[in-house]
Short mmCIF file of C-alpha atoms and ligand atoms in Angstrom, two decimals:
data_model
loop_
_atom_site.label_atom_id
_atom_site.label_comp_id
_atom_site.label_asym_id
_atom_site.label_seq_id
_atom_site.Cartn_x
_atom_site.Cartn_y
_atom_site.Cartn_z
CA UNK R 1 0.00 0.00 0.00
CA UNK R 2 1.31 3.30 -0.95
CA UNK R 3 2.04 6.01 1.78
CA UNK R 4 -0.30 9.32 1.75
CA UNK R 5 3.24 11.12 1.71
CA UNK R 6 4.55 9.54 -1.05
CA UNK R 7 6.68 11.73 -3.16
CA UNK R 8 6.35 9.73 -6.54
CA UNK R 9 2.64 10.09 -7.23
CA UNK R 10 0.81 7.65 -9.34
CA UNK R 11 -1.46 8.26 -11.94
CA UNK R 12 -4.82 7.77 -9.70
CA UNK R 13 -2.79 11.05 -7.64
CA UNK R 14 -1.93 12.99 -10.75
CA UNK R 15 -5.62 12.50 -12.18
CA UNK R 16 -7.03 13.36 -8.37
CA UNK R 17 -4.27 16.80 -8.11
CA UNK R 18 -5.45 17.86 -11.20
CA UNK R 19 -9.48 17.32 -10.96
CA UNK R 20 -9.28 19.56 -7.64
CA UNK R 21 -6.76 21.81 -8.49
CA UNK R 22 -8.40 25.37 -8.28
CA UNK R 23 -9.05 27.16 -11.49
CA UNK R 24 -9.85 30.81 -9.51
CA UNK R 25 -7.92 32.72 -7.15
CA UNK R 26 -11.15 32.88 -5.45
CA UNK R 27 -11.01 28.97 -5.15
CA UNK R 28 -7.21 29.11 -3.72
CA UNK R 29 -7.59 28.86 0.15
CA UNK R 30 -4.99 30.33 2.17
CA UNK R 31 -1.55 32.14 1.21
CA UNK R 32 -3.11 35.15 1.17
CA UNK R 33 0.08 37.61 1.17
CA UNK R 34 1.76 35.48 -1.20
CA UNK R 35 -1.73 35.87 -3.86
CA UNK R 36 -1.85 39.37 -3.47
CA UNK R 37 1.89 40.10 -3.81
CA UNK R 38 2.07 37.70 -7.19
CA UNK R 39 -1.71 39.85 -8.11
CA UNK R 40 0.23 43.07 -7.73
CA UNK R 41 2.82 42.02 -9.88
CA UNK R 42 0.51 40.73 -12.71
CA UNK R 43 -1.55 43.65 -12.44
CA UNK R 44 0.98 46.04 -12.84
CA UNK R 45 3.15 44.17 -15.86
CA UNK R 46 -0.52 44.11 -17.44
CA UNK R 47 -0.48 48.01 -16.51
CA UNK R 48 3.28 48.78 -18.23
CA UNK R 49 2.07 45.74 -20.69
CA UNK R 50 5.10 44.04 -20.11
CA UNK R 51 5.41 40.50 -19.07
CA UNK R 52 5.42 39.81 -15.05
CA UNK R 53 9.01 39.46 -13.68
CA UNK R 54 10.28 35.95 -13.28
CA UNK R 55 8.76 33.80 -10.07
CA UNK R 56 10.20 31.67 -7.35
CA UNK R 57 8.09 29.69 -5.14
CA UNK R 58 9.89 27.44 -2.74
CA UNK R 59 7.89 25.46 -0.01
CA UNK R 60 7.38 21.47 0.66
CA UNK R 61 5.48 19.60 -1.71
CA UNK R 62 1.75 19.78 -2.30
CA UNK R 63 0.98 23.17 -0.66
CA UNK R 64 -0.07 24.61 -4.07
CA UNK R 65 3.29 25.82 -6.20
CA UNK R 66 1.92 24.51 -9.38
CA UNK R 67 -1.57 25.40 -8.81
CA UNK R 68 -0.71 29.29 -7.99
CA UNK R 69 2.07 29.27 -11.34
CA UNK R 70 -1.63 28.11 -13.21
CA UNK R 71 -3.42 30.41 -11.42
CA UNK R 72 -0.88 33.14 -13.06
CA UNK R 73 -1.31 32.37 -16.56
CA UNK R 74 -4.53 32.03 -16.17
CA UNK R 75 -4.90 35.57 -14.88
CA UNK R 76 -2.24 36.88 -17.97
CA UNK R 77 -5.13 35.27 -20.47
CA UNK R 78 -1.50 33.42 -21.35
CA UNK R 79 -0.44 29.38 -21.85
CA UNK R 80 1.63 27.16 -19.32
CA UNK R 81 4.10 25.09 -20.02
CA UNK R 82 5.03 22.71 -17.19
CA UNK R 83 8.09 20.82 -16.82
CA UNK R 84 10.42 19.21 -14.25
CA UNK R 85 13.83 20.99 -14.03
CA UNK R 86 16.15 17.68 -14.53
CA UNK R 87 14.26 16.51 -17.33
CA UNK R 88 15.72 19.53 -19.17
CA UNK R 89 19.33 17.68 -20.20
CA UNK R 90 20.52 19.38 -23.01
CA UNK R 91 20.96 23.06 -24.08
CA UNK R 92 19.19 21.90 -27.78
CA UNK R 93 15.89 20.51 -24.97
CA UNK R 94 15.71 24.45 -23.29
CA UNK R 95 16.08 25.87 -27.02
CA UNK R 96 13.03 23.54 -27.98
CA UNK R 97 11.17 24.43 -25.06
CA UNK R 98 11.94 28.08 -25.29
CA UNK R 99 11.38 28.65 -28.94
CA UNK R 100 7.69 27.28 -28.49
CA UNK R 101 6.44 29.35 -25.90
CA UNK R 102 3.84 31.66 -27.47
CA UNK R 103 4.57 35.63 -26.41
CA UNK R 104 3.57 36.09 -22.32
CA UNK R 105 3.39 32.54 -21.64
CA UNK R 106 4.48 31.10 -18.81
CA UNK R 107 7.28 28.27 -18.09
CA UNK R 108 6.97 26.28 -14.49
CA UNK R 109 10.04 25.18 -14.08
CA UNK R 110 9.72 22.18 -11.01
CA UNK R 111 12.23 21.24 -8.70
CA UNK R 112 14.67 24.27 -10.46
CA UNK R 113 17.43 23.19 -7.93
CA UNK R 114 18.06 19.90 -9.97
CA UNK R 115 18.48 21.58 -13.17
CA UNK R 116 21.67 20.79 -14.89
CA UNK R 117 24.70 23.20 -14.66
CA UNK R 118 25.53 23.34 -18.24
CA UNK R 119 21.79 23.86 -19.02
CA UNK R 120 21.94 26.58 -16.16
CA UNK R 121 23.66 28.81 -17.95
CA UNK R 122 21.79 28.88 -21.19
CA UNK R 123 19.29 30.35 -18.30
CA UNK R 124 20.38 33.09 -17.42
CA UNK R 125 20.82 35.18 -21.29
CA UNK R 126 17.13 33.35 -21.59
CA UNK R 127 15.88 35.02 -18.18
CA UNK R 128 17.48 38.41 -18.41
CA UNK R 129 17.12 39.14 -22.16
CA UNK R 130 15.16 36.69 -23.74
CA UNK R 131 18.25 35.71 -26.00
CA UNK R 132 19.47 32.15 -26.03
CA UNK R 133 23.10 31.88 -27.05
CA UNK R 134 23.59 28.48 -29.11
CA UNK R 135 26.95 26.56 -29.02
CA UNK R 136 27.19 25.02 -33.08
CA UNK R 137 30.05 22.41 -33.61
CA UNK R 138 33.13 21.81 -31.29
CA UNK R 139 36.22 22.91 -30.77
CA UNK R 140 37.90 25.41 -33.64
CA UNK R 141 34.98 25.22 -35.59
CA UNK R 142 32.51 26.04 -33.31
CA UNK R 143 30.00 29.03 -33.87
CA UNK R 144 27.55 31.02 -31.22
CA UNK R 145 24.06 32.04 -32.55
CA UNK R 146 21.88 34.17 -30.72
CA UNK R 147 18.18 32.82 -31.15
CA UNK R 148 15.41 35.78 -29.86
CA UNK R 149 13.35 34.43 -27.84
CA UNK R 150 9.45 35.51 -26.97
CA UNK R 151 9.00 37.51 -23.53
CA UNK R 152 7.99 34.49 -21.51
CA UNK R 153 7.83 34.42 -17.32
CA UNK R 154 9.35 31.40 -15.83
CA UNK R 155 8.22 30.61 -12.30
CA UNK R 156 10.83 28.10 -10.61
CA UNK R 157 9.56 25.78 -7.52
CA UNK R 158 11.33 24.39 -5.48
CA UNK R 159 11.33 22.36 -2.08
CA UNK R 160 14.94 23.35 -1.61
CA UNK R 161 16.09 27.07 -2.43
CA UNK R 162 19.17 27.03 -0.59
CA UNK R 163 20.42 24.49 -3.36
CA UNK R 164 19.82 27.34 -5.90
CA UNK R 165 23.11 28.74 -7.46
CA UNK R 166 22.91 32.65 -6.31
CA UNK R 167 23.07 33.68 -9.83
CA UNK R 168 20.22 32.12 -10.55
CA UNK R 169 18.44 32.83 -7.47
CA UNK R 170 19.43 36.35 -8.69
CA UNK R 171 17.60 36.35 -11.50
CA UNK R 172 14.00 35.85 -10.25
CA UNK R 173 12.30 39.17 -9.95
CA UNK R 174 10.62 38.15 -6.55
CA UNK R 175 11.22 34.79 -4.25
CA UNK R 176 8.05 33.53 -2.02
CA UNK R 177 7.84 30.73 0.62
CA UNK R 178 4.83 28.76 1.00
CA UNK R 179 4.00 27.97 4.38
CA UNK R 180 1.59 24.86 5.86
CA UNK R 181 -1.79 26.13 5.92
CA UNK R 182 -4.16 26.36 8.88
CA UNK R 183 -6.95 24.19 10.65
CA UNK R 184 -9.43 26.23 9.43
CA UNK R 185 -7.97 26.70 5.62
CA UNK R 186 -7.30 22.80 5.37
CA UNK R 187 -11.25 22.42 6.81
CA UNK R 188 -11.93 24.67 3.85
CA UNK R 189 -9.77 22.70 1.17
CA UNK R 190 -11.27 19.43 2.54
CA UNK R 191 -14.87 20.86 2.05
CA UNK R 192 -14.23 22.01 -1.33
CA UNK R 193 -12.82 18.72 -2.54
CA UNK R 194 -15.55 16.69 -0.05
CA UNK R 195 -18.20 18.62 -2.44
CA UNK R 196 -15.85 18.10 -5.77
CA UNK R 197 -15.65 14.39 -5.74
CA UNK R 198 -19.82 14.25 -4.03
CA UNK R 199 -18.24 12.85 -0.76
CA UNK R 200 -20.60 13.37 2.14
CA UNK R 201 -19.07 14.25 5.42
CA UNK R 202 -19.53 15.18 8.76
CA UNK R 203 -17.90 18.78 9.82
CA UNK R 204 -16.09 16.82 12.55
CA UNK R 205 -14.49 14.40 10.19
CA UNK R 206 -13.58 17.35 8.53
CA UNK R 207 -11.66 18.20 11.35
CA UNK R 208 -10.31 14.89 12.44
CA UNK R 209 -8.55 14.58 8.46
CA UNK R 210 -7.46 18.41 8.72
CA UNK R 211 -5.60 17.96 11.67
CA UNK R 212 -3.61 14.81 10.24
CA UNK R 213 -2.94 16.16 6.65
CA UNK R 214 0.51 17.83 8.30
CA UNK R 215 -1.45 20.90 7.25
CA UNK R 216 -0.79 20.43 3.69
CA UNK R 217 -3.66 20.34 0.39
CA UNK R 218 -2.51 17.39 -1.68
CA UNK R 219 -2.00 15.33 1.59
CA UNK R 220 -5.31 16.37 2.96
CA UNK R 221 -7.13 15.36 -0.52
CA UNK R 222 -5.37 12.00 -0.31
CA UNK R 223 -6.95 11.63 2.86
CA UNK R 224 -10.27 12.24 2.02
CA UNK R 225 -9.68 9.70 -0.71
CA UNK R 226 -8.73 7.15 1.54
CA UNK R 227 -11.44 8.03 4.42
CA UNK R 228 -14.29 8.05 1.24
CA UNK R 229 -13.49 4.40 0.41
CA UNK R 230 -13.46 3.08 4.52
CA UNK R 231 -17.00 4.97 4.70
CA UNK R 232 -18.23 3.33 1.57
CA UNK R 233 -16.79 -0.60 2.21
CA UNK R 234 -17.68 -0.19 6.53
CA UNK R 235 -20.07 2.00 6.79
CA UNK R 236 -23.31 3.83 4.66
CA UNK R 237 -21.24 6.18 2.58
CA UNK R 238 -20.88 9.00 5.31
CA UNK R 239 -17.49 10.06 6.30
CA UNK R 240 -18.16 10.49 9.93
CA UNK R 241 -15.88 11.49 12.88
CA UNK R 242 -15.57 7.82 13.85
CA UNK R 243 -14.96 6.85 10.31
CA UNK R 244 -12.93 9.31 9.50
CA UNK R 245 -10.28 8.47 13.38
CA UNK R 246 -10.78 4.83 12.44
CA UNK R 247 -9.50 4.80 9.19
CA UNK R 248 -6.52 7.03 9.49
CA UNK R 249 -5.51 4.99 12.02
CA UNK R 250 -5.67 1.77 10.21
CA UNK R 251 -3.18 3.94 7.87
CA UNK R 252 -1.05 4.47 10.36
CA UNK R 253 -1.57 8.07 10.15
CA UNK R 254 -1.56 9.41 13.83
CA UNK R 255 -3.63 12.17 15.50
CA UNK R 256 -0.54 14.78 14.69
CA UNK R 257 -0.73 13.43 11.07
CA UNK R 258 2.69 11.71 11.43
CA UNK R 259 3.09 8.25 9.71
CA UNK R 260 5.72 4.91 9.88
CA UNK R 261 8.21 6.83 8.64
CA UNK R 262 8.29 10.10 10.68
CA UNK R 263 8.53 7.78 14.03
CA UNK R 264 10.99 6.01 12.66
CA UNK R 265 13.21 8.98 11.97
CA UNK R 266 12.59 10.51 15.46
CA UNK R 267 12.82 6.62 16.92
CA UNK R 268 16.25 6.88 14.88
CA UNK R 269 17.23 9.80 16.83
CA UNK R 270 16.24 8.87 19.91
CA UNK R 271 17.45 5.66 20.24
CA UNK R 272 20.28 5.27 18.24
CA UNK R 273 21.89 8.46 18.77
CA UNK R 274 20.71 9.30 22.32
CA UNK R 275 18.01 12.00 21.37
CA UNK R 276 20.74 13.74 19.01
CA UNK R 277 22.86 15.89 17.35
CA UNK R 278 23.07 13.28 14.44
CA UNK R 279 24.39 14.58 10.81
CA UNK R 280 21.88 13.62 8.11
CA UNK R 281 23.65 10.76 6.12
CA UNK R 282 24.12 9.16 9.60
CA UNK R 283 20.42 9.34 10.24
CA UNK R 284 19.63 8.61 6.60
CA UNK R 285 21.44 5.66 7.31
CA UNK R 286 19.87 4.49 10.55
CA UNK R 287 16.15 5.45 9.75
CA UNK R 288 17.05 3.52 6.42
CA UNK R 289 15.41 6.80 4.49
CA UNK R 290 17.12 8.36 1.65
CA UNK R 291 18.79 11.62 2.26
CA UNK R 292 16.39 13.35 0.12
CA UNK R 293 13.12 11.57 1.83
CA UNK R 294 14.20 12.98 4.95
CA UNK R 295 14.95 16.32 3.80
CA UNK R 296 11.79 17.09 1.08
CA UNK R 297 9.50 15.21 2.99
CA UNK R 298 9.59 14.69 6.45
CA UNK R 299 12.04 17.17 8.21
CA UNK R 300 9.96 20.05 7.06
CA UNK R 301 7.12 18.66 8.89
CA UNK R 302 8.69 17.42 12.10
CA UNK R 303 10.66 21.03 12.38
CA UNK R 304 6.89 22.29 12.02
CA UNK R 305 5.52 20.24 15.19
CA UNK R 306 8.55 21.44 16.92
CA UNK R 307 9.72 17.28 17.13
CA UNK R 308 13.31 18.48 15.61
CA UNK R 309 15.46 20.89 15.79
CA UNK R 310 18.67 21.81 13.62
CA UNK R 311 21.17 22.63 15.57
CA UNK R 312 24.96 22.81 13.87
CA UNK R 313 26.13 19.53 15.03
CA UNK R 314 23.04 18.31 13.27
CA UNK R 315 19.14 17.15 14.00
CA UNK R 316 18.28 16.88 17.56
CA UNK R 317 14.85 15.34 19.30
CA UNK R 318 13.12 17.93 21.01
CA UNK R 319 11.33 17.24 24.19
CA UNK R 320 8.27 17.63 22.44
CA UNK R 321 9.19 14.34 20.32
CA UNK R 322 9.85 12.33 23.38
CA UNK R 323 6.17 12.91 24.51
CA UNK R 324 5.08 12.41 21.44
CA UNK R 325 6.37 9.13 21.60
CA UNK R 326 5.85 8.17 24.96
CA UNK R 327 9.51 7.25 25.69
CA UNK R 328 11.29 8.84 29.06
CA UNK R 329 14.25 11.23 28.31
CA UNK R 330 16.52 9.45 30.85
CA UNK R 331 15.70 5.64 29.70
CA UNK R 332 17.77 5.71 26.98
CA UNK R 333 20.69 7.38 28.58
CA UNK R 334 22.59 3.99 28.65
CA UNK R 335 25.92 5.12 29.96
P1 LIG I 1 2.95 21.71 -5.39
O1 LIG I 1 3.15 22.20 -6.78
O2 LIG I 1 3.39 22.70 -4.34
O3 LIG I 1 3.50 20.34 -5.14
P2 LIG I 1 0.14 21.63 -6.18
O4 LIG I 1 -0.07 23.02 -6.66
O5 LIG I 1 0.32 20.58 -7.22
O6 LIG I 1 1.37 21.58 -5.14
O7 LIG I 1 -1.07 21.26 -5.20
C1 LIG I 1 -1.45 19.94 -4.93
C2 LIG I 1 -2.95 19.84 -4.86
O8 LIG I 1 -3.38 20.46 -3.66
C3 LIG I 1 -3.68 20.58 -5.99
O9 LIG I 1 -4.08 19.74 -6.98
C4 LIG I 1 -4.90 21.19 -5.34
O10 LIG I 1 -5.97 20.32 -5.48
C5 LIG I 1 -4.53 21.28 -3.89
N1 LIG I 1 -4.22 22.65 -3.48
C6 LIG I 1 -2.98 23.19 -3.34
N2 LIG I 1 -3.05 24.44 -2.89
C7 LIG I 1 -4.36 24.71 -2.71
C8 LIG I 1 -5.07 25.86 -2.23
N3 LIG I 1 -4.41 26.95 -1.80
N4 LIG I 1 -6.41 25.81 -2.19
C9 LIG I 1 -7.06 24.69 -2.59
N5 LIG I 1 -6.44 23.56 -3.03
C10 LIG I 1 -5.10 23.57 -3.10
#
């Protein structure tokens, strides 16, 4: 059985993201400095009819990067082009992509801190001046030509901005960071899809899958999935509170939202390295998570509940964590 927190979605998640994603700002819960910020800058590039400046968004997965980059072209009456940044390998791929964008349009550029070096570079000519300076043969014979390029805006996302090279941090006209959303926004979300996908539910159940969706859409929606099909194979069809505490558990999603895999990190910590400091490839290697997992996925979260902190020497269990866990502070002090 796949894990609500999975990172690599299947297609039933893909088809689910994109049949709730919101299609009005009106519709987009939450994030409200962040919407009118990006509004301001739309409206006044439309003013100076210029094209917006280029975007980051950086934020954990599933709190609504893509949906707010559609939201944008959407408001610019413009196209989006979506892509992951590794899957751009070549120079000749950004040319391709580059050269097709239509005049305004908009290029989401995913996880922008993988893109490839050599590829970065093209970038940056692209970004500032809407040039794209071609390498042609090798060595003595090679030749640069300059293809013009549409005025396009490129909004980057990223779970990890610190992995951003500054000059192309640089180059993005303004940086946001989306946060996890409230109770009462999640409640919202939940509703929204609950009536979307004709799920019936009670207002506490609501609550109960708000509360352990780590406060994040695309977790919350998978969720309410999950709950729908308990309430239709146990009970009448009703997601109700009961339902809705039942079934989560049977997913081993607990009352904070955390799953297997959180507790084992913070077991990892606790118990293996004595509540912490522990570098990450040491607890990578312990909580047998990849490096990656630990840092795009669950840190974020844990850091959130105040269960880790960073410290210099590297993650350390809180107290918080301990009592989260039921386990005594001085038990595993075993020398
Ligand atoms: P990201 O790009 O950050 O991984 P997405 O934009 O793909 O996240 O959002 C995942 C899903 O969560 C979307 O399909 C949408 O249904 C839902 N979602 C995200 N943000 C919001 C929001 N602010 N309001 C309502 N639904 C949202």
């Amino acid at each position: 059985m796949s894990s609500v927190l999975d990172k690599k979605e299947n297609k039933e998640d893909e088809i689910l993201d994109s049949a709730l994603r919101p299609q009005s700002w009106a519709e987009y819960v939450g994030q409200d400095k962040i919407k009118e910020n990006i509004r301001i800058i739309i409206t006044a590039a439309k003013n100076r009819g210029q094209t917006p400046d280029h975007l980051l968004l950086y934020g954990s997965s599933g709190l609504g990067k893509t949906t707010l980059a559609n939201l944008v072209a959407l408001e610019m009456g413009t196209k989006i082009r979506i892509i992951s940044g590794p899957a751009i390998e070549r120079a000749g791929d950004l040319a391709a992509i580059l050269t097709n964008m239509g005049e305004g349009d908009v290029l989401f550029i995913d996880e922008i801190h993988r893109i490839h070096r050599t590829v970065e570079e093209y970038l940056y000519p692209a970004m500032e001046d809407y040039k794209l300076n071609l390498i042609l043969g090798k060595g003595p014979m090679a030749r640069t030509m300059e293809l013009k390029l549409p005025k396009f805006t490129i909004i980057g996302a990223t779970t990890r901005p610190g992995m951003l090279s500054a000059p192309l941090r640089n180059r993005f006209g303004a940086t946001f960071q989306l946060n996890f959303y409230n109770q009462e926004d999640i409640e919202k979300i939940i509703d929204r899809s609950a009536k979307l996908l004709k799920i019936k539910t009670e207002p506490e159940a609501v609550g109960v899958i708000a509360k352990r969706s780590r406060f994040t859409p695309r977790i919350a929606n998978r969720l309410l999935k999950r709950v729908r099909d308990f309430a239709e194979v146990n009970g009448v069809g009703l997601v109700t509170k009961e339902i809705a505490e039942s079934s989560l558990n049977f997913l081993d999603v607990d009352h904070m939202g955390l799953d297997l895999g959180d507790k084992r990190i913070l077991k990892a910590i606790i118990e293996k390295f004595d509540g912490g400091p522990v570098g990450l490839q040491a607890l990578a290697a312990a909580s047998s998570e990849e490096e990656d997992t630990i840092l795009d996925i669950y840190e974020p979260y844990l850091m959130q509940c105040g269960f880790i902190e960073r410290t210099p020497k590297g993650r350390m269990a809180t107290f918080l964590a301990y009592q989260h866990l039921g386990i005594k502070k001085s038990q595993t002090k075993l020398i």
